[in-house]
Short mmCIF file of C-alpha atoms in Angstrom, two decimals:
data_model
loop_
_atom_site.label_atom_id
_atom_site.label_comp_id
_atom_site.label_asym_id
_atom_site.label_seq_id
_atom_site.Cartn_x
_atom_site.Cartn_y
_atom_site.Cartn_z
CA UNK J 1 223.71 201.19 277.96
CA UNK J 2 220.53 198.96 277.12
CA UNK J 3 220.30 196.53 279.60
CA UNK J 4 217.09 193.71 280.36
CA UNK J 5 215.52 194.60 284.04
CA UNK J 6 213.53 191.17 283.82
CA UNK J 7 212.91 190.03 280.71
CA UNK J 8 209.88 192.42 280.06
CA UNK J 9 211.31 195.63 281.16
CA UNK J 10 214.17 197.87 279.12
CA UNK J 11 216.74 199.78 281.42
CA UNK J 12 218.32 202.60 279.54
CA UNK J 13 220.93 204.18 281.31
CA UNK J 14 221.43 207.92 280.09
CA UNK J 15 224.08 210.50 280.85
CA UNK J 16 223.01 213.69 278.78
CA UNK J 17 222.44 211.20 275.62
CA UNK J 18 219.43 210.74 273.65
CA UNK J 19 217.61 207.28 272.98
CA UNK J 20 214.29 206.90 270.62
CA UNK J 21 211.80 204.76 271.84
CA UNK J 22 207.73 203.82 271.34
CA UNK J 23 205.49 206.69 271.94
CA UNK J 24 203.96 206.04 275.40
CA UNK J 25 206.44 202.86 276.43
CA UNK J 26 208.14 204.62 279.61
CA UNK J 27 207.33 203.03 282.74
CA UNK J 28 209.29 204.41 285.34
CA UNK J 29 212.74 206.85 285.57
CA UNK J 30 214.99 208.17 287.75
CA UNK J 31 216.97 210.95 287.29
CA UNK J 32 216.02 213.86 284.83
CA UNK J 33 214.59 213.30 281.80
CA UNK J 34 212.85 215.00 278.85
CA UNK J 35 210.03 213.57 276.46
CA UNK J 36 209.56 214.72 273.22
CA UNK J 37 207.52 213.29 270.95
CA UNK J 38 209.02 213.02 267.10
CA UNK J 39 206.58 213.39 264.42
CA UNK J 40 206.63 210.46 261.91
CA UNK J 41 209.19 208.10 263.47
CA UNK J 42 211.80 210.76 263.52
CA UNK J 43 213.19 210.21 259.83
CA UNK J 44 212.50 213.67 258.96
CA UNK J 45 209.80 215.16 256.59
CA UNK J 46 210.84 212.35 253.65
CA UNK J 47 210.39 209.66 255.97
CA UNK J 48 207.09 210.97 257.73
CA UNK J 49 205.16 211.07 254.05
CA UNK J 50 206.88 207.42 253.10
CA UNK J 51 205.83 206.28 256.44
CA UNK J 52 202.03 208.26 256.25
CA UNK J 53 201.98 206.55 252.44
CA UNK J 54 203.35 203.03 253.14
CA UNK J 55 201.00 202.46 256.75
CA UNK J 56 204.45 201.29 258.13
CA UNK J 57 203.49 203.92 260.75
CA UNK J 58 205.65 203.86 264.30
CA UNK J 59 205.09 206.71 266.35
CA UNK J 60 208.28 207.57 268.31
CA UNK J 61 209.49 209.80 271.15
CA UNK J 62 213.09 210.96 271.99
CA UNK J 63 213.72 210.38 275.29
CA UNK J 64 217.20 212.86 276.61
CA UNK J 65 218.13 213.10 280.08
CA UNK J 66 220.84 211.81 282.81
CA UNK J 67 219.45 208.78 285.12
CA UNK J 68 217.83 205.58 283.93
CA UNK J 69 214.86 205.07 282.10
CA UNK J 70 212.72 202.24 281.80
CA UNK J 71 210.39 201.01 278.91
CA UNK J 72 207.77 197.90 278.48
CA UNK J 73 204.60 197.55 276.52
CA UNK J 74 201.77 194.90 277.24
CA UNK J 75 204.86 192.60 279.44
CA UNK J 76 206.27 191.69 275.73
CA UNK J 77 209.13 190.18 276.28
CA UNK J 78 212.38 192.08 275.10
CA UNK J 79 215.33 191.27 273.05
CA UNK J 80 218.18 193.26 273.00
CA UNK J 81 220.21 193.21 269.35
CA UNK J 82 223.41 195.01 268.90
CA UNK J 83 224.32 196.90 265.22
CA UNK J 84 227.30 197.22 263.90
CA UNK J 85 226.73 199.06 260.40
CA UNK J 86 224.50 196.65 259.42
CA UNK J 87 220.59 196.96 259.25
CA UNK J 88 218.07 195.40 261.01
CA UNK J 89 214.84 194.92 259.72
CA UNK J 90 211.90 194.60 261.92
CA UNK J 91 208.12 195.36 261.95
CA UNK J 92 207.29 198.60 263.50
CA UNK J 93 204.62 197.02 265.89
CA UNK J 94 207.73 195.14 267.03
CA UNK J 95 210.24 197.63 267.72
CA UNK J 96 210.68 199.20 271.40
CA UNK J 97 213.54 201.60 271.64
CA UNK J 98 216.60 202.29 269.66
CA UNK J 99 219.89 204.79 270.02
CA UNK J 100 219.34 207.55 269.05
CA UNK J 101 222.37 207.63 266.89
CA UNK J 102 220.23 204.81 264.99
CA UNK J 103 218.97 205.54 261.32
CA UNK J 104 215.29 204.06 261.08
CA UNK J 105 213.45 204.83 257.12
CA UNK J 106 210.66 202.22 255.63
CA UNK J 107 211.16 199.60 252.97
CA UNK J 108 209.35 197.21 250.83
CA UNK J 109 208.97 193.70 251.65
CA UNK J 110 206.88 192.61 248.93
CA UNK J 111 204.15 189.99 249.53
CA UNK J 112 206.12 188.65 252.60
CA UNK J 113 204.69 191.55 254.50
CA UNK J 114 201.46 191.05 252.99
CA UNK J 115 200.92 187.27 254.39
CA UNK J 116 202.25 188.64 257.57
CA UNK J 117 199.79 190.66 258.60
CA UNK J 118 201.79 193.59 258.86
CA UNK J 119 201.56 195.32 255.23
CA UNK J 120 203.80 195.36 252.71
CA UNK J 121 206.19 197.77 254.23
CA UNK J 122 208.78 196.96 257.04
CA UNK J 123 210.71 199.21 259.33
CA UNK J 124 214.99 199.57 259.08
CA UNK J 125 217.31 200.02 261.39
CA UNK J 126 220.77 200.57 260.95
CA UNK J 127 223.72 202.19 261.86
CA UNK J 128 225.78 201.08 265.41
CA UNK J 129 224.28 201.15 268.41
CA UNK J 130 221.80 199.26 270.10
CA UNK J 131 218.18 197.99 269.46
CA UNK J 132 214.90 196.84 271.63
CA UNK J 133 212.55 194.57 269.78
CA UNK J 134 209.93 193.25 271.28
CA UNK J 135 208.19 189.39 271.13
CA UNK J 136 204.95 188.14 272.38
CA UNK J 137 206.63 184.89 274.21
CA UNK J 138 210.87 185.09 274.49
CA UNK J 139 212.18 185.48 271.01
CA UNK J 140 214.03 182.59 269.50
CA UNK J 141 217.04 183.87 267.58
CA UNK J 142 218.22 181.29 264.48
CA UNK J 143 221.02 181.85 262.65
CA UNK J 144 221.15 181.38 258.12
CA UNK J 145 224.05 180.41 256.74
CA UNK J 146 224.27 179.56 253.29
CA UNK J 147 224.35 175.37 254.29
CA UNK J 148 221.15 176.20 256.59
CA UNK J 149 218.54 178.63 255.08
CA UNK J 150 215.16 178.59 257.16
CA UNK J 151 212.05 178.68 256.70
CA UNK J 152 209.93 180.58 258.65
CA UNK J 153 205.78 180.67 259.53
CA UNK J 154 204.46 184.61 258.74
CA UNK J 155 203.07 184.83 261.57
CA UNK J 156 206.00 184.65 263.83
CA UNK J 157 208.35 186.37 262.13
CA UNK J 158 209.07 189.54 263.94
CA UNK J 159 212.80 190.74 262.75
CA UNK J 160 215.72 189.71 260.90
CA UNK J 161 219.20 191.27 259.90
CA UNK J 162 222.76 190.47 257.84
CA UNK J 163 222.78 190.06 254.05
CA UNK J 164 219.58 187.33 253.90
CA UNK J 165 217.59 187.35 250.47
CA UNK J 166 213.45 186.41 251.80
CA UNK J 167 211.89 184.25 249.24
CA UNK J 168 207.81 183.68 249.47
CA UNK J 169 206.96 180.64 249.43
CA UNK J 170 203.43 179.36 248.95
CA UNK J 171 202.30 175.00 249.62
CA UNK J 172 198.38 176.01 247.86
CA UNK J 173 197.44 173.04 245.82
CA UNK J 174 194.33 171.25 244.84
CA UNK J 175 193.83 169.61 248.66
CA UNK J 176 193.87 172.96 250.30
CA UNK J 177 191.22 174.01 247.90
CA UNK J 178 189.48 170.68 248.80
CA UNK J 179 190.03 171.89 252.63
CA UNK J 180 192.68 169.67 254.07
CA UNK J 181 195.36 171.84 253.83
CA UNK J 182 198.30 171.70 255.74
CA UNK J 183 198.60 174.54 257.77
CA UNK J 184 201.49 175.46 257.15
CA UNK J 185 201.07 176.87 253.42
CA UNK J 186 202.69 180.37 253.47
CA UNK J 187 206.41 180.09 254.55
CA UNK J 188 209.29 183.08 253.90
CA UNK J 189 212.53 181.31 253.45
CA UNK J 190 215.83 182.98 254.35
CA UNK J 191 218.82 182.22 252.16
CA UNK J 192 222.22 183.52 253.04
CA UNK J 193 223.99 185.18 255.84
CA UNK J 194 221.84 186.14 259.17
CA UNK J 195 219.82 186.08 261.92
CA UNK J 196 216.19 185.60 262.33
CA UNK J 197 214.13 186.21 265.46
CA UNK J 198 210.65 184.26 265.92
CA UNK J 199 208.50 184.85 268.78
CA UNK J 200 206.57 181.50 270.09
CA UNK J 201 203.00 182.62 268.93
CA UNK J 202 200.94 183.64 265.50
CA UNK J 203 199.31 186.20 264.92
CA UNK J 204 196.98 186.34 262.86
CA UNK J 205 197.29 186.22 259.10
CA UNK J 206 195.83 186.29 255.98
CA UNK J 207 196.88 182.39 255.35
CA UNK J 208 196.85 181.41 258.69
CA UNK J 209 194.25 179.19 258.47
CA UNK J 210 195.02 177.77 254.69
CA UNK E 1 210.35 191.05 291.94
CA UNK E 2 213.56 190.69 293.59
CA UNK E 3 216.42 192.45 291.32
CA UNK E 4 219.61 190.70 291.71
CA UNK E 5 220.73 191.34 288.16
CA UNK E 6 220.71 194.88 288.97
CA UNK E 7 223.76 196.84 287.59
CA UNK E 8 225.18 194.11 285.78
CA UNK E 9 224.57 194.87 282.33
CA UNK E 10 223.03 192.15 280.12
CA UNK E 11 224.02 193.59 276.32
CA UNK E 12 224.27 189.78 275.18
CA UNK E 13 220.98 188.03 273.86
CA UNK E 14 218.86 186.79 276.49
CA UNK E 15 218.46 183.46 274.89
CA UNK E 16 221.78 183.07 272.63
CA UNK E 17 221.50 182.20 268.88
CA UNK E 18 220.27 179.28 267.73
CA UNK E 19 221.66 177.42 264.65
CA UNK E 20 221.13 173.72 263.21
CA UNK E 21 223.86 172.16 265.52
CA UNK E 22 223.00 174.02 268.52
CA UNK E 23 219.20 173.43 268.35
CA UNK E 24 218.23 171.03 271.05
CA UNK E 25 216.76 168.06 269.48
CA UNK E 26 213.46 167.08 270.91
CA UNK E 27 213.74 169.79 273.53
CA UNK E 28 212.39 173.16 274.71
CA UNK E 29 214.60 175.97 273.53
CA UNK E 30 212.97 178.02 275.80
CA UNK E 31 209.40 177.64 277.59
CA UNK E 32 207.39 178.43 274.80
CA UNK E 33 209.34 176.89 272.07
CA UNK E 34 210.13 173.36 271.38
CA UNK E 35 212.51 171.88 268.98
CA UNK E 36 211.87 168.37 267.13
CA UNK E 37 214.50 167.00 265.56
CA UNK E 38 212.80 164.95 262.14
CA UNK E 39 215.85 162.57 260.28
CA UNK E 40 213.46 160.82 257.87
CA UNK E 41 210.80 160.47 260.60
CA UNK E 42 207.26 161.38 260.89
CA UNK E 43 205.39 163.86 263.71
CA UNK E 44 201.85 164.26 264.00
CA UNK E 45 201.66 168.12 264.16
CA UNK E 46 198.31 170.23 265.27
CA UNK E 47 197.95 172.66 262.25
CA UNK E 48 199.67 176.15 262.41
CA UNK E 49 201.87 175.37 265.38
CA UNK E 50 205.36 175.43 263.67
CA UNK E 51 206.90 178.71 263.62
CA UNK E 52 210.03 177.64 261.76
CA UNK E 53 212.64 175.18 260.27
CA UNK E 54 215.53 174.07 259.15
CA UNK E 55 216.16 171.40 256.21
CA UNK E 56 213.65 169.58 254.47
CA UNK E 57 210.49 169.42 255.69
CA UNK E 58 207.12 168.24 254.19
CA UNK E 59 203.87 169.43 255.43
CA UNK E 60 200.80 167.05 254.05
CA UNK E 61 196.84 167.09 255.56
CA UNK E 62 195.93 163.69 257.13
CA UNK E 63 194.27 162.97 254.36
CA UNK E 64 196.99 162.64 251.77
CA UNK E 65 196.64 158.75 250.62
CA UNK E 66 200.48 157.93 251.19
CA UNK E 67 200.08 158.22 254.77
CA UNK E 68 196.86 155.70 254.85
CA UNK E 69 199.35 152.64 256.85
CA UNK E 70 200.52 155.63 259.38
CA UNK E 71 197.30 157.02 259.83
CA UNK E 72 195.52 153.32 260.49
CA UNK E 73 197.94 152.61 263.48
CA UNK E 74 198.04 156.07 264.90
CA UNK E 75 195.48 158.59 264.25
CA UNK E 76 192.27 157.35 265.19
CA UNK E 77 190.24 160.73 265.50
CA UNK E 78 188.56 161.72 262.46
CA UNK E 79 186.88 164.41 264.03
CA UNK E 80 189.74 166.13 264.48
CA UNK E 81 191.72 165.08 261.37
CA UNK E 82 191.37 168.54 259.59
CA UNK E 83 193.26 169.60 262.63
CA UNK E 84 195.94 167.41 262.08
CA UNK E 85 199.09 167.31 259.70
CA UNK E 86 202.20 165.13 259.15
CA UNK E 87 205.40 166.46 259.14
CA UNK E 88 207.70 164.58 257.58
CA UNK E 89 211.43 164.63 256.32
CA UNK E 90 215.08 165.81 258.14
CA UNK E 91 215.39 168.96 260.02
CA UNK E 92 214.49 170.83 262.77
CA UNK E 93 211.37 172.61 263.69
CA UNK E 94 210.28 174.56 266.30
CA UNK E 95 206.89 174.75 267.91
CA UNK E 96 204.96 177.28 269.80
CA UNK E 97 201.15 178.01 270.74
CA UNK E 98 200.41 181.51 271.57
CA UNK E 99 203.17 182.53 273.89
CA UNK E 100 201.61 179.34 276.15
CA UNK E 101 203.91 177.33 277.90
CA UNK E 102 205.22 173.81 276.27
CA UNK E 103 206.10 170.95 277.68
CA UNK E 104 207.28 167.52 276.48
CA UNK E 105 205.99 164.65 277.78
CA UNK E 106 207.09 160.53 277.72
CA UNK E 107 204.99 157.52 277.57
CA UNK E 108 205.75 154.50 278.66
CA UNK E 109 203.28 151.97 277.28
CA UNK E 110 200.69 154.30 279.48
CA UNK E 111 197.83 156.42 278.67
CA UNK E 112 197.03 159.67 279.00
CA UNK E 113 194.09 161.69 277.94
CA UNK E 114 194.92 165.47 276.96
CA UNK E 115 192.17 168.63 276.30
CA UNK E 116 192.32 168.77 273.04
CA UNK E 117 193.45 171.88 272.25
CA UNK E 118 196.09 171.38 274.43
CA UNK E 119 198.17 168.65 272.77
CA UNK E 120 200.33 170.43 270.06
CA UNK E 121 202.43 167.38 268.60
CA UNK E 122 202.88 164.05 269.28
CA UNK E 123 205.24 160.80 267.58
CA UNK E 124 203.43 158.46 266.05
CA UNK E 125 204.86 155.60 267.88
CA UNK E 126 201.87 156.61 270.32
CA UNK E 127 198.31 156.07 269.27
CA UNK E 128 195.75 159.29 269.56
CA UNK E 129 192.17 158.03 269.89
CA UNK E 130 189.15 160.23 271.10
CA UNK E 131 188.38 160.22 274.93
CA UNK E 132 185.11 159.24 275.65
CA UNK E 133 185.15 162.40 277.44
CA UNK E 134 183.79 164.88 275.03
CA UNK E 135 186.64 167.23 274.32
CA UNK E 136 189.77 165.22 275.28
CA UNK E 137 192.09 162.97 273.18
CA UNK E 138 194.02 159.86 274.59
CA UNK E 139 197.04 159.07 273.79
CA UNK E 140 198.39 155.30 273.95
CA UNK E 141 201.26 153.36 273.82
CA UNK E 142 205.14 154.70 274.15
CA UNK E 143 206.35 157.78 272.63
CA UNK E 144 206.35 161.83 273.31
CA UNK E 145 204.40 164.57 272.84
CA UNK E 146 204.20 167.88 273.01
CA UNK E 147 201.60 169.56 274.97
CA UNK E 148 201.26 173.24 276.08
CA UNK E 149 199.66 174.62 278.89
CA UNK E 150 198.86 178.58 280.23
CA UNK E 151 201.43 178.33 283.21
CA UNK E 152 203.69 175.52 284.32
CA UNK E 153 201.81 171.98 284.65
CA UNK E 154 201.05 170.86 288.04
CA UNK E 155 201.14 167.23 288.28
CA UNK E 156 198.70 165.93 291.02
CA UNK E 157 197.77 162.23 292.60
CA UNK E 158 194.33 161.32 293.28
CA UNK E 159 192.00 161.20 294.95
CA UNK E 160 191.87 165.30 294.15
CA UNK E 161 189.29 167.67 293.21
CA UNK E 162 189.90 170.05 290.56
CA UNK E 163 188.07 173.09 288.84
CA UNK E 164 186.94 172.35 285.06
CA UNK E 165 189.17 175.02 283.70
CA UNK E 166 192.13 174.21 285.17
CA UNK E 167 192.24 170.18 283.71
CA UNK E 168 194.41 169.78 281.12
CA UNK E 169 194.53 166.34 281.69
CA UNK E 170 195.00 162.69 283.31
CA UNK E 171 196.77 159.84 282.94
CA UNK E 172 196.02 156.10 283.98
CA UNK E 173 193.39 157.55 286.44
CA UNK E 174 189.73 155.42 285.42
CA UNK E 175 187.76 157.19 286.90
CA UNK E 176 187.39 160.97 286.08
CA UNK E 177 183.37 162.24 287.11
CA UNK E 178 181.66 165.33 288.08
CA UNK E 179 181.43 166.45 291.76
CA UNK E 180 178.30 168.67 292.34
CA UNK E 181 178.64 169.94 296.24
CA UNK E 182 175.66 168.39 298.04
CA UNK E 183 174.07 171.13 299.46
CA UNK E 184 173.61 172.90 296.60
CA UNK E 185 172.55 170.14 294.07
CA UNK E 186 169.64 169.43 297.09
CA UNK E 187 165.85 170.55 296.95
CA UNK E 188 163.86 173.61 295.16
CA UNK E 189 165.97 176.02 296.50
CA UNK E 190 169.13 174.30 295.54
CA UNK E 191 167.91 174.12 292.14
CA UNK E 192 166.50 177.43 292.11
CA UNK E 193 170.21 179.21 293.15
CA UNK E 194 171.99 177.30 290.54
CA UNK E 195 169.53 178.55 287.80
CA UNK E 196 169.34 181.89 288.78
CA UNK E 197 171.98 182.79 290.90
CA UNK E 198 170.06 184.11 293.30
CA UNK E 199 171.25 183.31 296.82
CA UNK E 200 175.29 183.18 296.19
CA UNK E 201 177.32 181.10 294.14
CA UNK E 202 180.78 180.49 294.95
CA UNK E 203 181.70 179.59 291.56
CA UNK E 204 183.11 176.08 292.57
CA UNK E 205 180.61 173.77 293.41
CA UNK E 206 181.06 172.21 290.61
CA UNK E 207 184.28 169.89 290.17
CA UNK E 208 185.88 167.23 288.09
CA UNK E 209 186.52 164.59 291.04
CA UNK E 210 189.39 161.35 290.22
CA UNK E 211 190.14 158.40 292.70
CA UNK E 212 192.51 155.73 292.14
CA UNK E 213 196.06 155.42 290.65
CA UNK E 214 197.12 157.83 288.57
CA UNK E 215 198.50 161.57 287.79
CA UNK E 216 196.31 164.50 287.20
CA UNK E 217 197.43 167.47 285.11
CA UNK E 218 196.57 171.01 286.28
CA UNK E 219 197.58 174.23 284.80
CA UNK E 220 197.67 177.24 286.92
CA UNK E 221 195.17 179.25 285.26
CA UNK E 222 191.67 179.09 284.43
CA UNK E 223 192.43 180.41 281.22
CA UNK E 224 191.41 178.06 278.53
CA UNK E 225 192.31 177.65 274.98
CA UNK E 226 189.93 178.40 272.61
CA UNK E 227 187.74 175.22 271.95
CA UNK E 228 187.76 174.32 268.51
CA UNK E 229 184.68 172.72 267.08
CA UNK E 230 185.60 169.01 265.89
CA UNK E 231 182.00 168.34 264.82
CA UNK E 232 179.90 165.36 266.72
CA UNK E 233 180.46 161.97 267.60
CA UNK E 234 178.46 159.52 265.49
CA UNK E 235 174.72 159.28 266.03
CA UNK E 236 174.10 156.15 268.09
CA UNK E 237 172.61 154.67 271.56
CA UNK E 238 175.11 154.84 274.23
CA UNK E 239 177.44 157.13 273.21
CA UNK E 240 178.09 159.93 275.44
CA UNK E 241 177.32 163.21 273.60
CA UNK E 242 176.05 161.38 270.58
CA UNK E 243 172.16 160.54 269.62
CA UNK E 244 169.25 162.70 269.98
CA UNK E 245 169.20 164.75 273.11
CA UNK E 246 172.89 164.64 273.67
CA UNK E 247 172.89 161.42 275.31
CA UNK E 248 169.80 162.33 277.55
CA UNK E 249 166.76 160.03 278.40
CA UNK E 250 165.79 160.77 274.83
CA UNK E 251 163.81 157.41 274.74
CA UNK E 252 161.27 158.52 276.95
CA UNK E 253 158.59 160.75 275.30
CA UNK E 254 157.56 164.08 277.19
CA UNK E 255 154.39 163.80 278.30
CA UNK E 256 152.07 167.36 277.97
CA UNK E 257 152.41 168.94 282.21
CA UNK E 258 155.94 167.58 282.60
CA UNK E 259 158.89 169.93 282.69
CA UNK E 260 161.17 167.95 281.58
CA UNK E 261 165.07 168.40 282.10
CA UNK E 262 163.77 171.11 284.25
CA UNK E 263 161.50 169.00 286.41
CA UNK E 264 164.21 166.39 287.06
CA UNK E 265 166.58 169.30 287.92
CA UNK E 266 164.62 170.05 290.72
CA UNK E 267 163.68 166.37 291.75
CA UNK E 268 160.01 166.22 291.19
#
């Protein structure tokens, strides 16, 4: 029932169901529909004080109606990913809309998140349904298998799901002290059994520049 | 927009997923992202522009000593060699600027001179030397590279007129020059409106003009990539930008009365 109008705009068609999406990302909508807004990211008062504590905060609505309901933030462009029981993981800034039948909590990502830009704490989604994540450029989608683990710039990192361990991996040596660095000194490596999605652009991190 | 897709639902990836073997090799995977395809060879990379990659890839500044024979025959720019890195080893990598658009680009024993913040990678087959043109690199010899652009590239022939910010650069053309439009480069007044503003400005009297053979790059904004600053060209007579005064009459002492720039602005 998620469907791409474009490649910036989500279609959600509804027929009495319920979908969660970004506080403010409606557009447009035909039909009748009702907005609430869900305190905390909807994962109930445990989830609202992790989320208030870890700064992984995502402030969510619960859109319910019958018609079709459209979504887009700042023309991102949209990628649709479909769960079944597993998890997704995905920055919160990232994350458009999700079923409603979707779990989402908070977990640690250790210094990964910390080069990132994005804090220490990620976003989860999981359960079966259907997800909207959201890339500044069209999202590049690489699969890890064990042969082919991948290695991945912070900064455009936006989501990943399956069973993938995320190493940190840092080039500093003498010559970036001595300022000829390579650019390209903070890399998360995948290992194992996934997907990855990259967006085409950085934003801005801590070692961005190192 | 027109909406043919409308109704048909799209639940499947918009791009499909990407793995080693399906990776295009020295391709776009889509029009912000571009895949090179290393097996033991080398790339000349502008720093912070891979996103990521698979196998084994080595990252090193210019100035790490085993690359000294590379560097002499291909890298030629040493004011923007803390810009620069090598990639080197077998994999694939994928490159993107700022949700901009990139292209790939062949040479065939040409030239072609780049803005350049604009050129992302290139093979080192070609040579990169500084365009005399302050701000541009030139690229020579035979090889690709990877430039990106805000909006599809435009390719032109001379003889053309283009706005400054929407160059992103020429090839085999010898002649690029500024075009002031003659009525309002002309007299007090002329000089007067351009200071000031005063009057009306149109906002494009001023224009990079080429003639002869060649191609012409446009992009189709005016939105510009961030210039970064790659320091000054060395100190010496004749060098455009370089030497006291920017390259201006510096030889010439100001005598107490004159005005200077100002007085030859308005053609005293």
């Amino acid at each position: 029932m998620f469907r791409l109008q474009g490649s910036k705009t989500l279609a959600v068609d509804l027929t009495g169901d319920a979908v969660k999406a970004k506080n403010g990302s409606m557009v447009a909508y035909d039909g009748r529909m009702a907005f609430k807004k869900m305190s905390g990211g909807g994962d109930g008062l445990r989830g609202m004080v992790t989320r208030r504590l870890t700064g992984e905060q995502m402030v969510m609505m619960e859109v319910k109606g019958q018609g079709t309901c459209y979504f887009a933030d700042r023309a991102s462009e949209i990628s649709l990913v479909s769960l079944h029981g597993e998890t997704l993981y995905v920055e919160a800034s990232n994350l458009l809309a999700t079923d409603a039948g979707l779990r989402t909590g908070t977990s640690f990502t250790g210094l990964r998140g910390g080069a990132s830009g994005n804090g220490l704490f990620t976003t989860t989604v999981e359960g079966t349904g259907q997800a909207a994540i959201m890339s500044d450029g069209s999202a590049v989608v690489l699969r890890v298998t064990p042969q082919y683990p991948l290695n991945v710039d912070p900064g455009a990192y936006i989501a990943h799901q399956g069973s993938l361990q995320q190493h940190f991996q840092s080039g500093v040596n003498f010559r970036t002290l001595m300022g000829e660095g390579s650019g390209e000194s903070f890399q998360i490596r995948f290992e194992g059994d996934g997907l990855v999605y990259v967006q085409p652009s950085e934003r801005n991190t801590v070692g961005g520049d190192v | 927009m027109s909406t043919p897709e409308r109704g048909i639902p799209r639940t499947s990836r918009p791009e499909g997923i990407f793995d080693p073997m399906t990776l295009p090799s020295n391709d776009n995977v889509n029009a912000y992202t571009f895949c090179v395809e290393l097996k033991g060879s080398q790339w000349f990379l502008q720093k912070g522009k891979m996103i990521a990659y698979y196998g084994q890839i080595d990252f090193n500044g210019i100035g790490h000593g085993r690359f000294e024979r590379l560097i002499r025959t291909s890298f030629h720019s040493p004011l923007h060699a803390s810009d620069w890195v090598v990639a080197e080893g077998s994999g694939k990598m994928l490159l993107a600027d700022r949700a901009f658009e990139v292209n790939s680009f062949d040479l065939e024993d040409g030239n072609l001179t780049i803005r350049s913040g604009n050129l992302l990678a290139y093979q080192p087959t070609l040579a990169l030397k500084q365009s005399i043109v302050p701000g541009f690199l030139t690229l020579i010899g035979t090889g690709k590279f990877v430039a990106a652009s805000n909006g599809p590239v435009v390719f032109m022939e001379p003889p053309l007129r283009v706005d400054p910010q929407a160059l992103v650069g020429w090839a085999d053309c010898p002649s690029p020059c500024h075009h002031y439009d003659h009525g309002y480069m002309t007299g007090v007044m002329g000089g007067l409106r351009s200071l000031t503003g005063i009057g009306g400005t149109s906002g494009e009297e001023h224009q990079f003009e080429f003639v002869g053979a060649g191609t012409v790059l446009l992009q189709s904004t005016e939105v510009l990539m961030p210039e970064q600053a790659t320091g000054a060209v060395p100190h010496e007579p004749g060098v455009p930008g370089g030497g006291p005064g920017g390259g201006q009459h510096g030889s010439t002492p100001r005598m107490p009365g004159q005005l200077g720039d100002l007085q030859r602005r308005f053609g005293l």
